[in-house]
XYZ file of C-alpha atoms in Angstrom:
605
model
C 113.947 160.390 77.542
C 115.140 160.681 80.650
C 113.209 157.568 82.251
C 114.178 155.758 79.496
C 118.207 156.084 80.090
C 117.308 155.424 83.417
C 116.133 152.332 83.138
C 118.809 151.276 80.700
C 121.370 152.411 83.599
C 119.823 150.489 86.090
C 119.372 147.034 83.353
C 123.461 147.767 82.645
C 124.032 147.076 86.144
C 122.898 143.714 86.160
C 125.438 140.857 84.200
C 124.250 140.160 81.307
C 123.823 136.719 81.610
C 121.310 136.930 84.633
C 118.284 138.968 82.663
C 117.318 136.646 80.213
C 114.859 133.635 80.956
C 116.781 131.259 79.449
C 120.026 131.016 80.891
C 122.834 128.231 79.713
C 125.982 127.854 81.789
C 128.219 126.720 79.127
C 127.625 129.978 77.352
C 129.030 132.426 80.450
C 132.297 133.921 79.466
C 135.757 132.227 81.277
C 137.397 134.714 84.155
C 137.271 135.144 87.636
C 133.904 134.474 88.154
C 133.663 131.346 86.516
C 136.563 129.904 88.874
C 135.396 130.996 91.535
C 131.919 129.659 90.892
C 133.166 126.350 90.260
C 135.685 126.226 92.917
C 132.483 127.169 95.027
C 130.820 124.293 93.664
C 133.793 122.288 94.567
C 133.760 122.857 98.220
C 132.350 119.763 100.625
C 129.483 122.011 102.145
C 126.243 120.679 103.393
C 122.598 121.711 101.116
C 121.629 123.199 104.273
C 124.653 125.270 104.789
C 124.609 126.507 101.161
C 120.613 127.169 101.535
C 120.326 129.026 104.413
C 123.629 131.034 103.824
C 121.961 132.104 100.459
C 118.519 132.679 102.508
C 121.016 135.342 104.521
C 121.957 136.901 101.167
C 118.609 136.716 99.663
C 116.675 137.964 103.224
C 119.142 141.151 102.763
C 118.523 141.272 99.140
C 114.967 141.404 99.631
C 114.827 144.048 102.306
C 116.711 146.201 100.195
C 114.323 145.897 97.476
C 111.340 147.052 99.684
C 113.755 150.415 100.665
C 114.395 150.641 96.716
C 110.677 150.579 95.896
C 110.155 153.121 98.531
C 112.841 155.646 97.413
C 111.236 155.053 93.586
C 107.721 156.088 95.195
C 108.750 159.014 96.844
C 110.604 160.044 93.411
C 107.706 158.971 91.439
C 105.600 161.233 94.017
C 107.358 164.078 93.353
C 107.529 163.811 89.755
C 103.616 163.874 89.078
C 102.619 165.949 92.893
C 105.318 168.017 94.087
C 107.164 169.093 90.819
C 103.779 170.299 89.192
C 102.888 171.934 91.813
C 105.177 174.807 91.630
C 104.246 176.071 88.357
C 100.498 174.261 87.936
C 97.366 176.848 88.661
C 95.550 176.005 91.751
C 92.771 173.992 90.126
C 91.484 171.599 92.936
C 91.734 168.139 93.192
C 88.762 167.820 91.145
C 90.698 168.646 88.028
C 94.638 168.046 89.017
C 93.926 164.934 90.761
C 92.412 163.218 87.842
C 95.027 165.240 85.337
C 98.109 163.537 87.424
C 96.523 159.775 87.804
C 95.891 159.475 84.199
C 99.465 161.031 83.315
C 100.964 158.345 86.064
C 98.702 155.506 84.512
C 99.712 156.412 80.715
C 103.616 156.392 82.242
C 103.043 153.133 83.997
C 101.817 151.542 80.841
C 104.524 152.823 78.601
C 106.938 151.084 80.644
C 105.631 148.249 80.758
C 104.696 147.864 76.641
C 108.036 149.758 75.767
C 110.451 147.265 78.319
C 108.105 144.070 79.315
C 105.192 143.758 76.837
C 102.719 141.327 77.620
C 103.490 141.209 81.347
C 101.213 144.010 82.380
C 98.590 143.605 85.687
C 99.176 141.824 88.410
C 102.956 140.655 89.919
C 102.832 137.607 92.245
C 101.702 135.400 90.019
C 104.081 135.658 87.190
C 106.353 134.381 89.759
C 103.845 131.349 90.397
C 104.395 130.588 86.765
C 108.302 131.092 86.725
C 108.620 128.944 89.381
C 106.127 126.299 87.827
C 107.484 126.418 84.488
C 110.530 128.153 84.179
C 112.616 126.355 87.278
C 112.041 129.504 88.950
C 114.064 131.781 86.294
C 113.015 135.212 86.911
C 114.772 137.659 84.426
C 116.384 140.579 86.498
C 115.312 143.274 83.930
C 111.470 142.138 83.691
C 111.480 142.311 87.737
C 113.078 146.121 87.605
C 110.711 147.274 84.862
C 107.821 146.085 87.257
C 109.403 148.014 89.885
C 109.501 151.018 87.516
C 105.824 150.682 86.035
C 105.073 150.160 90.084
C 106.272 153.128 91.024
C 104.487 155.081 88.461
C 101.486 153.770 89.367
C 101.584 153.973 93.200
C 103.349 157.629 92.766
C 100.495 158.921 90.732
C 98.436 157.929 93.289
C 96.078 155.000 91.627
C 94.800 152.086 93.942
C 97.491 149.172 93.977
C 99.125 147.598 96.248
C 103.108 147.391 96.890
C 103.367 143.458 97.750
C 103.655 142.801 94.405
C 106.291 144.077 93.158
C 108.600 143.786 96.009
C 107.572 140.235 95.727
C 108.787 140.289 92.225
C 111.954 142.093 93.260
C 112.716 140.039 96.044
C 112.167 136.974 94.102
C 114.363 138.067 91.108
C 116.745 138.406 93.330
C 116.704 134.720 94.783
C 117.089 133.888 90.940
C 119.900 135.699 90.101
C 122.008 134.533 93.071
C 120.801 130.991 91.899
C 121.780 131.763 88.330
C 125.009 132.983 89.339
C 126.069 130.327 91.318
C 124.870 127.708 88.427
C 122.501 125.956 90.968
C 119.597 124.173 89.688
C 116.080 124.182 89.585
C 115.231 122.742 93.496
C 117.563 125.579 94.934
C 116.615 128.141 92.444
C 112.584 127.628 93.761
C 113.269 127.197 97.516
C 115.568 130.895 97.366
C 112.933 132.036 94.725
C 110.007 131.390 97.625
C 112.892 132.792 99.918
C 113.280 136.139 98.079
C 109.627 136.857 98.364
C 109.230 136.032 102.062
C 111.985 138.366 102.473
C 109.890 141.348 100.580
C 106.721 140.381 101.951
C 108.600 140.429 105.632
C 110.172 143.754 104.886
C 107.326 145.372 103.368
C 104.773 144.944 106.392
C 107.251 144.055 108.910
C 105.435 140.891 109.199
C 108.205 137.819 109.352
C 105.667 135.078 109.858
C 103.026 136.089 107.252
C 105.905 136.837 104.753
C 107.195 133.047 105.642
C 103.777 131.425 104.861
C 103.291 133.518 102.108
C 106.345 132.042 100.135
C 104.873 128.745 101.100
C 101.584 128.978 100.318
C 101.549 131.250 97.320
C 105.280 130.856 95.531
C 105.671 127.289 96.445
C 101.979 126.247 96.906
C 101.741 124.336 99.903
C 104.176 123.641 103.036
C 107.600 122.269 102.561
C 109.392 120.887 105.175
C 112.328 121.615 102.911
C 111.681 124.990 101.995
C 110.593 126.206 105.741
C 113.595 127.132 107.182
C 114.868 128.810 104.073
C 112.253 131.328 103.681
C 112.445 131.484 107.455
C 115.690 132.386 107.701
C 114.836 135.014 104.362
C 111.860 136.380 106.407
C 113.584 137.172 109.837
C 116.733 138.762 108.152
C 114.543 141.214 106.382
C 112.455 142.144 109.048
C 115.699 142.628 110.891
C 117.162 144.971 108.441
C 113.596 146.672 107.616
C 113.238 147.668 111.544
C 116.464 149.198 111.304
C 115.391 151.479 108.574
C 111.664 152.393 108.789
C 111.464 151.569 112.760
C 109.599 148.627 114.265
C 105.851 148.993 113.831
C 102.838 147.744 112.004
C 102.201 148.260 108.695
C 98.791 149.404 109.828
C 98.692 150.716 113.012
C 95.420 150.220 115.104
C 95.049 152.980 116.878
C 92.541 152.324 119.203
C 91.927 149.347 121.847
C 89.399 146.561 121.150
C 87.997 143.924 122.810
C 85.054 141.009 122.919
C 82.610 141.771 124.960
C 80.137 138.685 124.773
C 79.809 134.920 123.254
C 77.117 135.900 120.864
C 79.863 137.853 118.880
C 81.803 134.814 118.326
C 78.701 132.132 117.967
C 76.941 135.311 115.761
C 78.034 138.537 114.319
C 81.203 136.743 113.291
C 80.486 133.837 111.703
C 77.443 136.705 109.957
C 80.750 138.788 109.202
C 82.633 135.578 107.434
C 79.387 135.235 105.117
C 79.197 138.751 104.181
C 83.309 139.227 103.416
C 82.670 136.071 101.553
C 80.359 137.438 99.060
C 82.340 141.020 99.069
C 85.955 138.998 98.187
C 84.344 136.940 95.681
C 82.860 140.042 94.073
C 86.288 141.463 93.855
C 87.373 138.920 92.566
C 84.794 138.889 89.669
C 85.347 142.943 89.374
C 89.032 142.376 89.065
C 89.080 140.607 86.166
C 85.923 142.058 84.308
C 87.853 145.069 84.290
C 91.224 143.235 83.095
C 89.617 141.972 80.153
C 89.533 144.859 77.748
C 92.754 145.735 75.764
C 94.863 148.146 77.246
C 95.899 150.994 75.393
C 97.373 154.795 76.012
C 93.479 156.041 75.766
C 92.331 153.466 78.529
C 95.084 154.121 80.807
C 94.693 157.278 80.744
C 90.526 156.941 81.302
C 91.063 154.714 84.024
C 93.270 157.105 85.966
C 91.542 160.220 85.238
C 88.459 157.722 86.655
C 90.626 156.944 89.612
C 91.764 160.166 90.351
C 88.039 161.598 90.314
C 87.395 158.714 92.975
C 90.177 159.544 95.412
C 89.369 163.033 95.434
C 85.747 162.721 96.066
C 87.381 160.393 98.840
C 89.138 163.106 100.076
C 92.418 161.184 99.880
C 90.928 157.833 101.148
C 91.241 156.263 98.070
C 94.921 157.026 97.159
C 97.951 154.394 96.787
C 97.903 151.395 98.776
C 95.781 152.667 101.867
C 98.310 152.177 104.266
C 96.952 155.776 105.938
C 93.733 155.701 105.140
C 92.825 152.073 106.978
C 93.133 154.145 110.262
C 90.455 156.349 109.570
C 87.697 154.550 107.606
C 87.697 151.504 109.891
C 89.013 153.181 113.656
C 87.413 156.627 113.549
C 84.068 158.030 113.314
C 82.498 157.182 109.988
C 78.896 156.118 109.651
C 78.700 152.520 108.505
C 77.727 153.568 104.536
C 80.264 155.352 104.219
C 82.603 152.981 105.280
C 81.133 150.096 103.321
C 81.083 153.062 100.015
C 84.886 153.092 100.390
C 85.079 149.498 100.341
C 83.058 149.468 97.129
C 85.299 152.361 95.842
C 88.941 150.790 96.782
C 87.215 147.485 95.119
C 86.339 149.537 91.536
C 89.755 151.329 91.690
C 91.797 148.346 91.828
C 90.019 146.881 89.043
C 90.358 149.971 87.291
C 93.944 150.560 87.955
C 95.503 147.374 87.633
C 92.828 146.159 84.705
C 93.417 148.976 82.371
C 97.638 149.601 82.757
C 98.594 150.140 86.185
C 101.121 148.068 88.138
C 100.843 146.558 91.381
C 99.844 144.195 93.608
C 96.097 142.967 95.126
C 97.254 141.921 98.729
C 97.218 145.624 100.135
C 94.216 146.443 98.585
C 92.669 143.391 99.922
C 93.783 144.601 103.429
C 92.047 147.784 102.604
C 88.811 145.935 101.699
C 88.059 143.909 104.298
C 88.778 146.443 106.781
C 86.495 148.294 105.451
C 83.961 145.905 104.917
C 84.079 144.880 108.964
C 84.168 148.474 109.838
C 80.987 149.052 108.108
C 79.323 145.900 109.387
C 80.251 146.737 113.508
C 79.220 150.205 112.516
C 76.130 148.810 111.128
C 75.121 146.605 113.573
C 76.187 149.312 116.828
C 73.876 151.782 115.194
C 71.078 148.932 114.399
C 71.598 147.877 118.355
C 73.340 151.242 120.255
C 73.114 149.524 123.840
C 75.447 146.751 122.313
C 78.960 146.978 124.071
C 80.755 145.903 120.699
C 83.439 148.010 119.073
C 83.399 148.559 115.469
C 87.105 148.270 115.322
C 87.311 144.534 116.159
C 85.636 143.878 112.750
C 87.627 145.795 110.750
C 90.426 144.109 112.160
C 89.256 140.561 111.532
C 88.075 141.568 108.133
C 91.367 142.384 107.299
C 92.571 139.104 107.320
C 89.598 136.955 106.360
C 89.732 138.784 102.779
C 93.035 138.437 102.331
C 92.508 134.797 102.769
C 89.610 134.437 100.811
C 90.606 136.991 98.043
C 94.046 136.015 97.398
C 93.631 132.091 98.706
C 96.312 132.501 101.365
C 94.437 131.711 104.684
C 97.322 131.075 106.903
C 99.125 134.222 105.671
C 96.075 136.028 105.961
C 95.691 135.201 109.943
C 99.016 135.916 110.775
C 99.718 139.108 109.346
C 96.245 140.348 111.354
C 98.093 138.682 114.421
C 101.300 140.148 114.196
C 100.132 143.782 113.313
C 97.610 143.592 116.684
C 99.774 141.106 118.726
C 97.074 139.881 120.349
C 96.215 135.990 120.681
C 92.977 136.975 121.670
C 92.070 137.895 118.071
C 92.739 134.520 116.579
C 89.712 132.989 117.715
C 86.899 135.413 115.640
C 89.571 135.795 113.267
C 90.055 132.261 112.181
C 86.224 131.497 112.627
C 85.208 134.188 109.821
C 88.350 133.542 107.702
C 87.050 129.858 107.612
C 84.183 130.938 107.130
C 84.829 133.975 104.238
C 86.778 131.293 102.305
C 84.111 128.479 102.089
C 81.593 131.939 100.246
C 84.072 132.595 97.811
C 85.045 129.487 96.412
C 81.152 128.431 96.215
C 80.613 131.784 93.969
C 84.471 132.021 92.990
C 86.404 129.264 92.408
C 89.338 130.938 91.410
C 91.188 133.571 93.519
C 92.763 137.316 92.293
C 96.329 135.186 91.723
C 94.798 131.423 90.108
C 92.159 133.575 88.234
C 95.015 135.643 86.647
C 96.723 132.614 85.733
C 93.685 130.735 84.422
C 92.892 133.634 81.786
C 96.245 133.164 80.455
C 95.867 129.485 79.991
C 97.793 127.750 82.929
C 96.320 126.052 85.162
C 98.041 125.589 89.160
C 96.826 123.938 91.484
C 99.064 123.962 95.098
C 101.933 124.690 93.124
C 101.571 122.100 90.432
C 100.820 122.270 86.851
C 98.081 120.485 86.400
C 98.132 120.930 82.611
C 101.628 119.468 82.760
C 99.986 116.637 84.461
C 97.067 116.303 82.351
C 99.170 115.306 79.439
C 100.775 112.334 81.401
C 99.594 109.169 81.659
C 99.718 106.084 83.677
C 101.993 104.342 81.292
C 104.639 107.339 81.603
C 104.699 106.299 85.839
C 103.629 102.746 86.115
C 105.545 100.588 88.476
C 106.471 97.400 86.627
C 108.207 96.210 89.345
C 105.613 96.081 92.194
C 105.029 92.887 94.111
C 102.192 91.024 93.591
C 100.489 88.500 96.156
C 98.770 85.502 95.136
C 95.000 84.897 96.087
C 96.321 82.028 98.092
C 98.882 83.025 100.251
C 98.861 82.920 103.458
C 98.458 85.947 105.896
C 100.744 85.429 108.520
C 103.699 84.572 105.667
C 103.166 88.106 104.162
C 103.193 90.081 107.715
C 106.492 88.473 107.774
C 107.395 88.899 104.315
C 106.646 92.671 104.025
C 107.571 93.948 107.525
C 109.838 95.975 106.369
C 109.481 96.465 102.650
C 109.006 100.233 101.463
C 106.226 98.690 98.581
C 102.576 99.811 100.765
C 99.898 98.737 98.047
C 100.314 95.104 97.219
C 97.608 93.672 94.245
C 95.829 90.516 95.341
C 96.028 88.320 91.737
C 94.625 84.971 90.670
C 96.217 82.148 88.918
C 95.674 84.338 85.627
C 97.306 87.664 87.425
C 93.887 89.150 87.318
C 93.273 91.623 89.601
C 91.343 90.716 93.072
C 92.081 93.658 95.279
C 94.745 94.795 97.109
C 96.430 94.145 100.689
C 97.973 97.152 102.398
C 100.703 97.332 104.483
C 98.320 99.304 107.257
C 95.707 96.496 106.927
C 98.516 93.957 107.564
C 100.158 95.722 110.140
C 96.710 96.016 112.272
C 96.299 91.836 111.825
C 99.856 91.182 112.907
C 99.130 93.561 116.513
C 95.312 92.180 117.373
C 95.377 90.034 120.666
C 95.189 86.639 118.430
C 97.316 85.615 115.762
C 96.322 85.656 112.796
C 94.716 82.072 111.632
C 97.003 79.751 110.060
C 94.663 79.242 107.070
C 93.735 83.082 106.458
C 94.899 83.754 103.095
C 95.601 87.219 100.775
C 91.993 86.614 99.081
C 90.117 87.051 102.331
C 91.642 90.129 103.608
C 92.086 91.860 100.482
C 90.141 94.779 99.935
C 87.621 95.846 96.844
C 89.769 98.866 94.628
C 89.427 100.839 91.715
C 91.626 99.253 89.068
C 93.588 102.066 86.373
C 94.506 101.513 83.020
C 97.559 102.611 81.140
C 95.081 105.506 79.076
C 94.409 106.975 82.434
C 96.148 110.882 82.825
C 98.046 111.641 85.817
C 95.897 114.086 86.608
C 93.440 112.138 86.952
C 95.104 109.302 89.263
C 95.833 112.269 91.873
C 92.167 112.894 92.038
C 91.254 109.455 92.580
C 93.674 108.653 94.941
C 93.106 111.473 96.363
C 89.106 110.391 96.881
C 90.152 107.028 98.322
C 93.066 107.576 100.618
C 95.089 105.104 99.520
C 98.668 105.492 98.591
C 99.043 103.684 95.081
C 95.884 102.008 92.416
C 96.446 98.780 91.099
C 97.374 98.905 86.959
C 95.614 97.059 84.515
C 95.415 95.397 80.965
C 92.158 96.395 80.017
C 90.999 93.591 78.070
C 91.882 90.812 80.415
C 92.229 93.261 83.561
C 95.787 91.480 84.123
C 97.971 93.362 86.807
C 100.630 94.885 84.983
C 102.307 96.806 88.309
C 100.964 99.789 90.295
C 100.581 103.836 90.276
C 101.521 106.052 93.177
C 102.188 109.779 94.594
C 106.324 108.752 94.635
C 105.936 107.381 90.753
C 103.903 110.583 90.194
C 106.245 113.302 91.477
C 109.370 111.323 90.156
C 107.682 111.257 86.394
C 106.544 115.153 86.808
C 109.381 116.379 88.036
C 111.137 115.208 85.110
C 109.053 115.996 82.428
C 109.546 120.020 84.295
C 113.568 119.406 83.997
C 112.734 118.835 80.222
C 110.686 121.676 79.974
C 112.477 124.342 81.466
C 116.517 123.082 79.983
């Protein structure tokens, strides 16, 4: 009872208004708030001053969240380690290890089915889809009961990983200052993405890789928009989080490295990118195998007594996020199986944990994998070649980051949390190789990653931070432009150089007497005639420069137009009347984005 008044405290705190997903400003109650929201509004400020003084807010916001999930750990710890301990019977971690998982698991799940139901497993993505199709609307009390179920988990000591939920947290946040402040949905997503670069930042003291996480996972791509918010997020955190745990890695390397010789880079790494490759994409597979069977109170608590037996036949190495084991499976003296066993294990207790009603995140883990996974293959290959001058250690520090990029589909973030927990630019080059490498493996056995997969089984379908279902169920006629130019067969060349010099139209449809389609002229190809060393001849005309093209037709789905104009490079497709193939105006990216992002205003209010 006493977890569950808890949590009700902690939901009291936050205004009413702010929890739910759907949110309508005309429904918040008149006071002091309300004027001072819309005298707010009111003011003549800049969207860059408003967006990077909420990054400030949010960057704080998000740090904060990190030291709240760490304080719920440490309580959660002592609830299900330190308080049974003083009245428990000595019964070796054989039998209490296995006892308090499962208990922590069952807890975990409770939460979660009692406060959020249907929102157990993974974290990070259920922001994806917020932001996708929800205007990034993240209730406040869904976020704190994942920090709750989070804490259980990582408490009791089953294999997760703590990105997640501060993600979620820190993200949540971004949302309710959004809410708040009645912005709408292009501010709520950039200080959504903020909020997580902020907890990502915090969490592994890592400002850069929490930066290009919020762009390539919450966002889906780089933004030259969104960059300096989540930038401005990121460093404020990692400000405020060296202030309170100290400024160090999140996994310390212990011991110095080096490359020794070219065949490491022309050899054992790119070998080391192939064989992290197959390892993330079996993870990957593992994950979700597990994730498929219904959870219930009897499978929660099997999959932590099954995770507790793991970690203590680990001897500890198992436990939590791995944050103090990495250091001694991949930098100490282990024999190579036994490293590459606890990279198996860490891989089956994820799956285990988080597929059968844990709560947590898969980035940490991932971490945990791949160092093990290089550790074991430098270890291998030393005590296949012992006069070989290599150190074990490298490996398990580029492994690190080449399965975080290939498990979670975050390359860039992937690279530069290895490089700013070793700060050392000599790492990038092996490091970048075999993360290249790793992620070309898994997406030819895996095309989905831990985050896309997740979202997949639930029946959305993102792709760099669009909906592609959305998009799928648009068609050409919803984004046709009826008022492109045309160009008749017969005009001539030099006219249209000076006609179009500075239009904004690029794709111009080359049409006969009958407005039938020829081809197209581009403003590139025209621009390259008007700058050879001749002039153009007087008698050249539109027909004999145009340029063969597919032609669309009004059925055609949106989805569908991306791809293809995607495959030939060209900025907009000619339209089409597909009996008489008559031009009836032109499709491109601009028309595209303009059409999508209003059908999400209609879907999300």
């Amino acid at each position: 009872m006493s977890l569950t008044r808890t949590l009700r405290r902690a939901l009291s705190l936050v205004p009413r208004r702010a929890r739910g997903v759907v949110y309508a400003p005309g429904r918040m109650a008149s006071g002091a708030w309300d004027r001072f929201v819309e005298w707010f509004n009111e003011l003549d400020l800049s969207e860059n001053a408003v967006l990077l003084g909420f990054a400030v807010l949010v960057g704080m916001a998000g740090a904060m969240s990190v030291v709240g999930l760490y304080k719920l750990i440490d309580l959660a710890y002592a609830i299900f380690f330190r308080w049974p301990a003083t009245w428990m019977p000595a019964f070796g971690p054989y039998v209490t290890r296995p006892l308090i998982t499962a208990a922590a698991m069952v807890t975990a799940w409770w939460i979660m089915r009692r406060f959020a139901p249907g929102e157990e497993g993974m974290t990070v993505p259920d922001v994806q889809r917020r932001v996708v199709r929800a205007g990034g609307r993240i209730p406040a009390d869904t976020a704190l009961v994942r920090t709750a179920a989070a804490a259980a988990t990582l408490g009791g000591g089953a294999s997760a990983g703590s990105e997640g939920p501060v993600a979620v947290l820190g993200s949540a946040a971004g949302s309710l200052l959004s809410r708040l402040f009645r912005f709408g949905a292009d501010r709520t997503t950039l200080l959504v993405a903020a909020g997580a670069a902020a907890a990502i930042s915090a969490a592994f003291n890592a400002p850069l890789a929490g930066a290009f996480f919020a762009l390539e996972e919450i966002l889906g791509g780089l933004s030259v928009a969104a960059f300096p918010v989540v930038v401005v997020a990121s460093v404020v955190a990692a400000v405020i989080s060296r202030a309170v745990f100290g400024n160090h890695p999140a996994f310390p390397i212990p011991i110095e490295y080096s490359y020794n010789h070219l065949w490491e880079v022309g050899l054992a790494y790119p070998l080391l990118g192939v064989i992290v490759g197959v390892v993330s994409a079996w993870f990957i597979r593992s994950y979700f195998r597990f994730a498929q069977a219904e959870v219930s109170a009897g499978r929660a608590a099997a999959g932590g007594a099954l995770v507790g037996l793991m970690v203590a036949a680990s001897g500890g190495l198992l436990v939590g996020t791995g944050h103090l084991a990495i250091p001694l499976d991949v930098f100490g003296t282990m024999v190579w199986w036994m490293i590459a066993l606890l990279a198996v294990g860490k891989i089956v207790a994820t799956g285990l944990t988080l597929g059968w009603g844990g709560s947590g995140g898969v980035f940490t883990p991932s971490l945990y994998v791949g160092a093990a996974t290089g550790g074991a293959f430098g270890a291998g290959v030393l005590a296949l070649f012992p006069s070989a001058t290599m150190q074990p250690a490298a490996y398990g520090i580029v492994g690190m980051g080449a399965t975080v990029a290939a498990a979670t589909g975050a390359p860039i973030t992937g690279i530069l949390m290895v490089f700013e927990m070793t700060d050392d630019y000599a790492i990038m080059l092996p490091l970048m190789l075999t993360t290249a490498i790793a992620m070309v493996v898994t997406r030819r056995l895996q095309p989905d990653n831990l985050y896309s997969g997740w979202l997949r089984r639930r029946g959305i379908n993102l792709e760099h931070g669009v909906d592609r279902d959305l998009l799928a169920g648009l068609t050409v006629a919803d984004a046709i432009d009826r008022s492109a130019i045309v160009v008749q067969a017969g005009d001539p060349v030099d006219g249209l150089i000076r006609r179009f010099a500075f239009a904004d139209q690029t794709v111009y449809p080359v049409v006969d007497e009958r407005r039938r389609l020829l081809g197209v002229v581009t403003l590139r190809s025209l621009g390259l005639l008007a700058q050879g060393e001749q002039p153009p001849d007087p008698g050249l005309t539109a027909r004999d420069v145009a340029a063969p093209t597919e032609a669309l037709t009004l059925d055609v789905t949106l989805l569908e137009v991306v791809r293809r104009l995607g495959a030939q490079g060209i900025a907009a497709l000619p339209v089409v009347d597909a009996p008489s193939s008559r031009v009836l105006g032109t499709i491109g990216r601009a028309g595209i984005l303009a059409r999508y992002g209003r059908a999400m205003a209609d879907r999300t209010g």
